[in-house]
PDB file of C-alpha atoms in Angstrom:
ATOM      1  CA  MET M   1      92.229  98.319  73.191  1.00  0.00           C
ATOM      2  CA  ARG M   2      93.984  94.997  73.727  1.00  0.00           C
ATOM      3  CA  HIS M   3      94.018  94.085  77.435  1.00  0.00           C
ATOM      4  CA  ASN M   4      97.169  92.161  78.139  1.00  0.00           C
ATOM      5  CA  LEU M   5      98.379  91.697  81.712  1.00  0.00           C
ATOM      6  CA  TYR M   6     101.727  90.475  80.405  1.00  0.00           C
ATOM      7  CA  GLU M   7     102.471  94.091  79.504  1.00  0.00           C
ATOM      8  CA  PHE M   8     102.577  94.778  83.241  1.00  0.00           C
ATOM      9  CA  GLU M   9     104.183  91.511  84.322  1.00  0.00           C
ATOM     10  CA  SER M  10     107.295  92.513  82.405  1.00  0.00           C
ATOM     11  CA  LEU M  11     107.774  95.424  84.819  1.00  0.00           C
ATOM     12  CA  LEU M  12     108.343  92.947  87.651  1.00  0.00           C
ATOM     13  CA  LYS M  13     111.239  91.385  85.754  1.00  0.00           C
ATOM     14  CA  ALA M  14     113.313  94.574  85.676  1.00  0.00           C
ATOM     15  CA  THR M  15     116.836  93.893  86.948  1.00  0.00           C
ATOM     16  CA  SER M  16     117.942  97.523  87.195  1.00  0.00           C
ATOM     17  CA  HIS M  17     116.552 101.044  87.262  1.00  0.00           C
ATOM     18  CA  LEU M  18     117.739 101.415  83.670  1.00  0.00           C
ATOM     19  CA  THR M  19     115.710  98.450  82.395  1.00  0.00           C
ATOM     20  CA  LEU M  20     112.661  99.605  84.360  1.00  0.00           C
ATOM     21  CA  GLU M  21     113.010 103.039  82.775  1.00  0.00           C
ATOM     22  CA  SER M  22     113.106 101.384  79.358  1.00  0.00           C
ATOM     23  CA  ASP M  23     109.981  99.364  80.177  1.00  0.00           C
ATOM     24  CA  LEU M  24     108.256 102.581  81.194  1.00  0.00           C
ATOM     25  CA  VAL M  25     108.716 104.028  77.722  1.00  0.00           C
ATOM     26  CA  LYS M  26     107.027 100.956  76.235  1.00  0.00           C
ATOM     27  CA  LEU M  27     104.242 101.170  78.816  1.00  0.00           C
ATOM     28  CA  THR M  28     103.562 104.803  77.940  1.00  0.00           C
ATOM     29  CA  ASP M  29     103.052 103.858  74.307  1.00  0.00           C
ATOM     30  CA  HIS M  30     100.939 100.828  75.264  1.00  0.00           C
ATOM     31  CA  LEU M  31      98.535 103.001  77.239  1.00  0.00           C
ATOM     32  CA  GLY M  32      98.184 105.459  74.377  1.00  0.00           C
ATOM     33  CA  TYR M  33      99.608 108.539  76.079  1.00  0.00           C
ATOM     34  CA  GLU M  34     102.587 110.708  75.289  1.00  0.00           C
ATOM     35  CA  SER M  35     104.002 111.007  78.805  1.00  0.00           C
ATOM     36  CA  LEU M  36     104.093 108.994  82.003  1.00  0.00           C
ATOM     37  CA  PHE M  37     105.395 109.829  85.463  1.00  0.00           C
ATOM     38  CA  TYR M  38     105.860 107.682  88.565  1.00  0.00           C
ATOM     39  CA  ALA M  39     107.171 108.971  91.881  1.00  0.00           C
ATOM     40  CA  PRO M  40     107.006 108.120  95.567  1.00  0.00           C
ATOM     41  CA  LEU M  41     105.040 110.571  97.684  1.00  0.00           C
ATOM     42  CA  ILE M  42     105.922 109.072 101.037  1.00  0.00           C
ATOM     43  CA  MET M  43     108.670 106.491 101.436  1.00  0.00           C
ATOM     44  CA  GLU M  44     108.518 103.640 103.958  1.00  0.00           C
ATOM     45  CA  THR M  45     111.721 104.826 105.591  1.00  0.00           C
ATOM     46  CA  ALA M  46     111.495 108.586 105.051  1.00  0.00           C
ATOM     47  CA  PRO M  47     108.114 110.348 105.422  1.00  0.00           C
ATOM     48  CA  THR M  48     108.784 113.116 102.916  1.00  0.00           C
ATOM     49  CA  ALA M  49     106.932 113.982  99.741  1.00  0.00           C
ATOM     50  CA  VAL M  50     108.534 113.924  96.321  1.00  0.00           C
ATOM     51  CA  PHE M  51     110.606 117.057  95.564  1.00  0.00           C
ATOM     52  CA  HIS M  52     110.107 118.306  99.148  1.00  0.00           C
ATOM     53  CA  ASP M  53     113.248 119.738 100.751  1.00  0.00           C
ATOM     54  CA  GLU M  54     115.328 118.592  97.799  1.00  0.00           C
ATOM     55  CA  ALA M  55     117.789 120.339  95.571  1.00  0.00           C
ATOM     56  CA  VAL M  56     116.725 120.286  91.916  1.00  0.00           C
ATOM     57  CA  VAL M  57     117.110 116.757  90.588  1.00  0.00           C
ATOM     58  CA  GLU M  58     118.267 116.659  86.969  1.00  0.00           C
ATOM     59  CA  ALA M  59     116.192 114.514  84.620  1.00  0.00           C
ATOM     60  CA  ASN M  60     118.986 111.971  84.176  1.00  0.00           C
ATOM     61  CA  GLN M  61     119.202 111.523  87.953  1.00  0.00           C
ATOM     62  CA  LEU M  62     115.515 110.924  88.648  1.00  0.00           C
ATOM     63  CA  THR M  63     115.784 107.153  88.919  1.00  0.00           C
ATOM     64  CA  SER M  64     118.191 107.539  91.835  1.00  0.00           C
ATOM     65  CA  LYS M  65     115.173 108.939  93.716  1.00  0.00           C
ATOM     66  CA  ASN M  66     112.879 106.143  92.466  1.00  0.00           C
ATOM     67  CA  ILE M  67     111.271 108.626  90.077  1.00  0.00           C
ATOM     68  CA  PHE M  68     110.583 107.394  86.553  1.00  0.00           C
ATOM     69  CA  SER M  69     109.463 109.849  83.909  1.00  0.00           C
ATOM     70  CA  THR M  70     108.897 110.374  80.232  1.00  0.00           C
ATOM     71  CA  TYR M  71     107.688 113.919  80.930  1.00  0.00           C
ATOM     72  CA  PRO M  72     109.489 116.705  79.049  1.00  0.00           C
ATOM     73  CA  GLU M  73     112.727 117.478  80.877  1.00  0.00           C
ATOM     74  CA  SER M  74     111.881 121.176  80.778  1.00  0.00           C
ATOM     75  CA  TRP M  75     108.738 120.547  82.844  1.00  0.00           C
ATOM     76  CA  VAL M  76     110.514 118.314  85.355  1.00  0.00           C
ATOM     77  CA  ILE M  77     113.033 121.098  86.046  1.00  0.00           C
ATOM     78  CA  ARG M  78     110.457 123.903  86.036  1.00  0.00           C
ATOM     79  CA  TYR M  79     108.182 121.951  88.415  1.00  0.00           C
ATOM     80  CA  GLN M  80     110.967 121.681  90.947  1.00  0.00           C
ATOM     81  CA  GLN M  81     112.288 125.208  90.588  1.00  0.00           C
ATOM     82  CA  ALA M  82     108.804 126.680  91.064  1.00  0.00           C
ATOM     83  CA  GLY M  83     108.044 124.486  94.075  1.00  0.00           C
ATOM     84  CA  PHE M  84     104.861 123.271  92.405  1.00  0.00           C
ATOM     85  CA  VAL M  85     104.688 120.151  94.586  1.00  0.00           C
ATOM     86  CA  GLU M  86     103.320 122.444  97.314  1.00  0.00           C
ATOM     87  CA  GLN M  87     100.599 123.779  94.997  1.00  0.00           C
ATOM     88  CA  ASP M  88      99.799 120.826  92.759  1.00  0.00           C
ATOM     89  CA  PRO M  89      96.133 119.786  93.288  1.00  0.00           C
ATOM     90  CA  VAL M  90      96.960 116.345  91.889  1.00  0.00           C
ATOM     91  CA  VAL M  91      99.517 115.703  94.637  1.00  0.00           C
ATOM     92  CA  SER M  92      97.293 117.019  97.437  1.00  0.00           C
ATOM     93  CA  THR M  93      94.385 114.904  96.204  1.00  0.00           C
ATOM     94  CA  ALA M  94      96.562 111.806  95.851  1.00  0.00           C
ATOM     95  CA  MET M  95      97.677 112.138  99.465  1.00  0.00           C
ATOM     96  CA  GLN M  96      94.069 111.858 100.624  1.00  0.00           C
ATOM     97  CA  SER M  97      92.346 109.573  98.129  1.00  0.00           C
ATOM     98  CA  ASN M  98      92.680 106.091  96.639  1.00  0.00           C
ATOM     99  CA  LEU M  99      90.571 106.901  93.586  1.00  0.00           C
ATOM    100  CA  PRO M 100      91.823 107.711  90.081  1.00  0.00           C
ATOM    101  CA  ILE M 101      92.253 111.448  89.566  1.00  0.00           C
ATOM    102  CA  LEU M 102      91.000 112.869  86.290  1.00  0.00           C
ATOM    103  CA  TRP M 103      92.738 116.184  85.833  1.00  0.00           C
ATOM    104  CA  ARG M 104      89.791 117.681  83.954  1.00  0.00           C
ATOM    105  CA  GLN M 105      87.504 117.034  86.935  1.00  0.00           C
ATOM    106  CA  LEU M 106      89.635 118.705  89.595  1.00  0.00           C
ATOM    107  CA  PRO M 107      88.054 121.815  91.154  1.00  0.00           C
ATOM    108  CA  SER M 108      89.424 125.027  89.710  1.00  0.00           C
ATOM    109  CA  SER M 109      91.503 127.285  91.946  1.00  0.00           C
ATOM    110  CA  PRO M 110      93.947 130.139  91.275  1.00  0.00           C
ATOM    111  CA  ILE M 111      96.906 128.104  92.576  1.00  0.00           C
ATOM    112  CA  GLY M 112      95.920 124.892  90.784  1.00  0.00           C
ATOM    113  CA  SER M 113      95.234 126.784  87.573  1.00  0.00           C
ATOM    114  CA  LYS M 114      98.752 128.208  87.649  1.00  0.00           C
ATOM    115  CA  VAL M 115     100.241 124.714  87.810  1.00  0.00           C
ATOM    116  CA  PHE M 116      98.049 123.395  85.001  1.00  0.00           C
ATOM    117  CA  ASP M 117      98.552 126.494  82.836  1.00  0.00           C
ATOM    118  CA  GLU M 118     102.317 126.012  82.945  1.00  0.00           C
ATOM    119  CA  ALA M 119     101.978 122.255  82.443  1.00  0.00           C
ATOM    120  CA  ARG M 120     100.056 122.899  79.219  1.00  0.00           C
ATOM    121  CA  GLN M 121     102.899 125.102  78.007  1.00  0.00           C
ATOM    122  CA  HIS M 122     105.140 122.030  78.298  1.00  0.00           C
ATOM    123  CA  GLY M 123     102.731 119.744  76.415  1.00  0.00           C
ATOM    124  CA  LEU M 124     100.829 118.278  79.385  1.00  0.00           C
ATOM    125  CA  SER M 125      97.293 119.339  78.542  1.00  0.00           C
ATOM    126  CA  ASN M 126      95.301 116.489  79.985  1.00  0.00           C
ATOM    127  CA  GLY M 127      95.876 113.451  82.146  1.00  0.00           C
ATOM    128  CA  ILE M 128      95.009 110.844  84.736  1.00  0.00           C
ATOM    129  CA  SER M 129      96.793 110.190  88.012  1.00  0.00           C
ATOM    130  CA  ILE M 130      96.549 107.068  90.153  1.00  0.00           C
ATOM    131  CA  PRO M 131      97.286 107.367  93.889  1.00  0.00           C
ATOM    132  CA  ILE M 132      99.044 104.300  95.319  1.00  0.00           C
ATOM    133  CA  HIS M 133      98.802 103.657  99.056  1.00  0.00           C
ATOM    134  CA  GLY M 134     101.089 100.841 100.143  1.00  0.00           C
ATOM    135  CA  ALA M 135     100.643  98.463 103.048  1.00  0.00           C
ATOM    136  CA  ARG M 136     103.549  99.955 105.014  1.00  0.00           C
ATOM    137  CA  GLY M 137     102.498 103.578 104.874  1.00  0.00           C
ATOM    138  CA  ASP M 138     104.307 104.246 101.615  1.00  0.00           C
ATOM    139  CA  LYS M 139     102.526 106.343  99.014  1.00  0.00           C
ATOM    140  CA  ALA M 140     103.230 106.949  95.356  1.00  0.00           C
ATOM    141  CA  ILE M 141     101.599 108.313  92.258  1.00  0.00           C
ATOM    142  CA  LEU M 142     101.518 107.325  88.598  1.00  0.00           C
ATOM    143  CA  SER M 143     100.336 109.865  86.038  1.00  0.00           C
ATOM    144  CA  VAL M 144      99.762 109.631  82.305  1.00  0.00           C
ATOM    145  CA  SER M 145      99.418 112.756  80.209  1.00  0.00           C
ATOM    146  CA  SER M 146      98.603 113.848  76.693  1.00  0.00           C
ATOM    147  CA  PHE M 147      99.103 117.048  74.726  1.00  0.00           C
ATOM    148  CA  GLU M 148      95.558 116.634  73.351  1.00  0.00           C
ATOM    149  CA  ALA M 149      92.657 118.589  74.833  1.00  0.00           C
ATOM    150  CA  PRO M 150      90.504 116.688  77.383  1.00  0.00           C
ATOM    151  CA  GLU M 151      87.454 116.510  75.108  1.00  0.00           C
ATOM    152  CA  LYS M 152      89.530 114.675  72.473  1.00  0.00           C
ATOM    153  CA  LYS M 153      90.632 112.013  74.961  1.00  0.00           C
ATOM    154  CA  LEU M 154      87.318 111.174  76.626  1.00  0.00           C
ATOM    155  CA  LYS M 155      86.640 107.944  74.751  1.00  0.00           C
ATOM    156  CA  HIS M 156      90.200 106.702  75.099  1.00  0.00           C
ATOM    157  CA  GLU M 157      90.303 107.743  78.755  1.00  0.00           C
ATOM    158  CA  THR M 158      87.254 105.601  79.519  1.00  0.00           C
ATOM    159  CA  ALA M 159      88.681 102.627  77.630  1.00  0.00           C
ATOM    160  CA  VAL M 160      92.055 102.544  79.370  1.00  0.00           C
ATOM    161  CA  LEU M 161      91.337 103.793  82.899  1.00  0.00           C
ATOM    162  CA  GLY M 162      91.353 100.260  84.323  1.00  0.00           C
ATOM    163  CA  GLN M 163      94.609  99.494  82.546  1.00  0.00           C
ATOM    164  CA  ILE M 164      96.239 102.641  83.911  1.00  0.00           C
ATOM    165  CA  TYR M 165      95.163 101.650  87.418  1.00  0.00           C
ATOM    166  CA  LEU M 166      96.705  98.190  87.004  1.00  0.00           C
ATOM    167  CA  ALA M 167      99.842  99.689  85.506  1.00  0.00           C
ATOM    168  CA  ALA M 168     100.217 101.908  88.577  1.00  0.00           C
ATOM    169  CA  LEU M 169     100.023  98.937  90.953  1.00  0.00           C
ATOM    170  CA  TYR M 170     102.471  96.880  88.913  1.00  0.00           C
ATOM    171  CA  MET M 171     104.866  99.814  88.594  1.00  0.00           C
ATOM    172  CA  HIS M 172     104.829 100.402  92.348  1.00  0.00           C
ATOM    173  CA  GLU M 173     105.478  96.736  93.042  1.00  0.00           C
ATOM    174  CA  ALA M 174     108.256  96.682  90.443  1.00  0.00           C
ATOM    175  CA  VAL M 175     110.017  99.598  92.150  1.00  0.00           C
ATOM    176  CA  ARG M 176     109.623  97.990  95.575  1.00  0.00           C
ATOM    177  CA  SER M 177     110.907  94.645  94.318  1.00  0.00           C
ATOM    178  CA  LEU M 178     113.843  96.252  92.547  1.00  0.00           C
ATOM    179  CA  ASN M 179     114.825  98.221  95.639  1.00  0.00           C
ATOM    180  CA  PHE M 180     114.526  95.084  97.765  1.00  0.00           C
ATOM    181  CA  SER M 181     116.690  93.146  95.327  1.00  0.00           C
ATOM    182  CA  VAL M 182     119.333  95.876  95.347  1.00  0.00           C
ATOM    183  CA  ALA M 183     119.283  95.964  99.152  1.00  0.00           C
ATOM    184  CA  ILE M 184     119.701  92.188  99.347  1.00  0.00           C
ATOM    185  CA  LYS M 185     122.632  92.276  96.934  1.00  0.00           C
ATOM    186  CA  LYS M 186     124.294  94.909  99.099  1.00  0.00           C
ATOM    187  CA  THR M 187     123.658  92.765 102.177  1.00  0.00           C
ATOM    188  CA  ILE M 188     125.165  89.709 100.514  1.00  0.00           C
ATOM    189  CA  GLN M 189     128.228  91.733  99.599  1.00  0.00           C
ATOM    190  CA  LYS M 190     128.533  92.902 103.199  1.00  0.00           C
ATOM    191  CA  LEU M 191     128.446  89.394 104.666  1.00  0.00           C
ATOM    192  CA  THR M 192     131.948  88.019 105.085  1.00  0.00           C
ATOM    193  CA  SER M 193     132.859  84.488 104.065  1.00  0.00           C
ATOM    194  CA  ARG M 194     133.246  83.557 107.738  1.00  0.00           C
ATOM    195  CA  GLU M 195     129.786  84.918 108.573  1.00  0.00           C
ATOM    196  CA  LYS M 196     128.269  82.877 105.752  1.00  0.00           C
ATOM    197  CA  GLU M 197     130.200  79.829 106.923  1.00  0.00           C
ATOM    198  CA  CYS M 198     128.923  80.153 110.488  1.00  0.00           C
ATOM    199  CA  LEU M 199     125.349  80.607 109.235  1.00  0.00           C
ATOM    200  CA  LEU M 200     125.711  77.537 107.037  1.00  0.00           C
ATOM    201  CA  TRP M 201     126.778  75.311 109.927  1.00  0.00           C
ATOM    202  CA  ALA M 202     124.078  76.802 112.139  1.00  0.00           C
ATOM    203  CA  ALA M 203     121.525  75.959 109.436  1.00  0.00           C
ATOM    204  CA  GLN M 204     122.715  72.350 109.641  1.00  0.00           C
ATOM    205  CA  GLY M 205     121.958  72.280 113.343  1.00  0.00           C
ATOM    206  CA  LYS M 206     125.434  72.841 114.719  1.00  0.00           C
ATOM    207  CA  THR M 207     125.851  74.773 117.978  1.00  0.00           C
ATOM    208  CA  ALA M 208     128.332  77.618 118.260  1.00  0.00           C
ATOM    209  CA  TRP M 209     130.716  75.291 120.097  1.00  0.00           C
ATOM    210  CA  GLU M 210     130.416  72.570 117.414  1.00  0.00           C
ATOM    211  CA  THR M 211     130.895  75.128 114.631  1.00  0.00           C
ATOM    212  CA  GLY M 212     133.961  76.418 116.439  1.00  0.00           C
ATOM    213  CA  GLN M 213     135.442  72.943 116.526  1.00  0.00           C
ATOM    214  CA  ILE M 214     134.832  72.495 112.800  1.00  0.00           C
ATOM    215  CA  LEU M 215     136.312  75.876 111.882  1.00  0.00           C
ATOM    216  CA  CYS M 216     139.071  75.741 114.494  1.00  0.00           C
ATOM    217  CA  VAL M 217     137.946  78.945 116.186  1.00  0.00           C
ATOM    218  CA  SER M 218     136.476  79.682 119.600  1.00  0.00           C
ATOM    219  CA  GLU M 219     132.781  79.461 120.454  1.00  0.00           C
ATOM    220  CA  HIS M 220     132.890  83.189 121.217  1.00  0.00           C
ATOM    221  CA  THR M 221     134.207  83.909 117.705  1.00  0.00           C
ATOM    222  CA  VAL M 222     131.382  81.910 116.104  1.00  0.00           C
ATOM    223  CA  THR M 223     128.799  83.775 118.194  1.00  0.00           C
ATOM    224  CA  PHE M 224     130.426  87.058 117.160  1.00  0.00           C
ATOM    225  CA  HIS M 225     130.087  86.197 113.444  1.00  0.00           C
ATOM    226  CA  ILE M 226     126.491  84.981 113.851  1.00  0.00           C
ATOM    227  CA  ASN M 227     125.533  88.202 115.632  1.00  0.00           C
ATOM    228  CA  ASN M 228     127.136  90.258 112.862  1.00  0.00           C
ATOM    229  CA  ALA M 229     125.175  88.296 110.251  1.00  0.00           C
ATOM    230  CA  LYS M 230     121.947  88.833 112.197  1.00  0.00           C
ATOM    231  CA  ARG M 231     122.514  92.571 112.264  1.00  0.00           C
ATOM    232  CA  LYS M 232     123.300  92.794 108.556  1.00  0.00           C
ATOM    233  CA  LEU M 233     120.262  90.695 107.631  1.00  0.00           C
ATOM    234  CA  GLY M 234     117.953  92.630 109.942  1.00  0.00           C
ATOM    235  CA  ALA M 235     117.131  89.465 111.865  1.00  0.00           C
ATOM    236  CA  THR M 236     116.111  89.372 115.521  1.00  0.00           C
ATOM    237  CA  ASN M 237     117.470  85.903 116.246  1.00  0.00           C
ATOM    238  CA  ARG M 238     119.632  83.134 114.811  1.00  0.00           C
ATOM    239  CA  HIS M 239     116.715  81.199 113.314  1.00  0.00           C
ATOM    240  CA  GLN M 240     115.415  84.252 111.462  1.00  0.00           C
ATOM    241  CA  ALA M 241     118.914  85.002 110.170  1.00  0.00           C
ATOM    242  CA  ILE M 242     119.228  81.442 108.856  1.00  0.00           C
ATOM    243  CA  ALA M 243     115.788  81.640 107.207  1.00  0.00           C
ATOM    244  CA  LYS M 244     116.630  84.943 105.510  1.00  0.00           C
ATOM    245  CA  ALA M 245     120.026  83.706 104.376  1.00  0.00           C
ATOM    246  CA  ILE M 246     118.472  80.597 102.814  1.00  0.00           C
ATOM    247  CA  SER M 247     115.547  82.440 101.182  1.00  0.00           C
ATOM    248  CA  HIS M 248     117.899  84.983  99.595  1.00  0.00           C
ATOM    249  CA  GLY M 249     120.331  82.352  98.372  1.00  0.00           C
ATOM    250  CA  ILE M 250     123.147  83.502 100.626  1.00  0.00           C
ATOM    251  CA  ILE M 251     123.634  79.977 101.955  1.00  0.00           C
ATOM    252  CA  LYS M 252     122.515  76.616 100.605  1.00  0.00           C
ATOM    253  CA  PRO M 253     122.449  73.968 103.360  1.00  0.00           C
TER     254      PRO M 253
END
């Protein structure tokens, strides 16, 4: 198999959930599997597992939950309706391990067998899952699956396991970067022109009083706008707010 890191670099260039979803389809084909699934297990901001305490998410709405899938829609719906996330041995193993999970090597159990038996009915006969444990407590999983029996995929599985692992890391980073970019765009939209103006003069070393003189407003008003900008940017002080505003292109001193 051709090993080409550029296949994964393209994921980082996604500008929307739609383009990332499109890249995922290409990635699935590149890895030589029929289906691929990526989902958060634990979010940085909300410690809940995927599909836990959720109403059924339709296949066309998955990306709104940071879930990207080329799995059969019928399986995505059935998995949720049956509450399989509570029984899935792949998910429970991924929560506790950093190592690749080969479905064929998972210990057999009545509950796990039920999940896999139904998965096979939807064309997911064999697969590999990669647990992803982020630096901020976030966890995710990337799975690739084939309709072929495990014994027919052994050689291919060995050849591409490293590539699947890399793909999982790149996919996770792509989702994080995309979410960060979206959040920044929302922040920029929330900053008023006056808040940006006050940050700009502050970045040029002007005090609140000096900025007030330039803008013909009171020192108190300038401080008010700076504090609002700090809050919106998640900054703890004026200097951090200025640094964030510059790094995100909000102001250009």
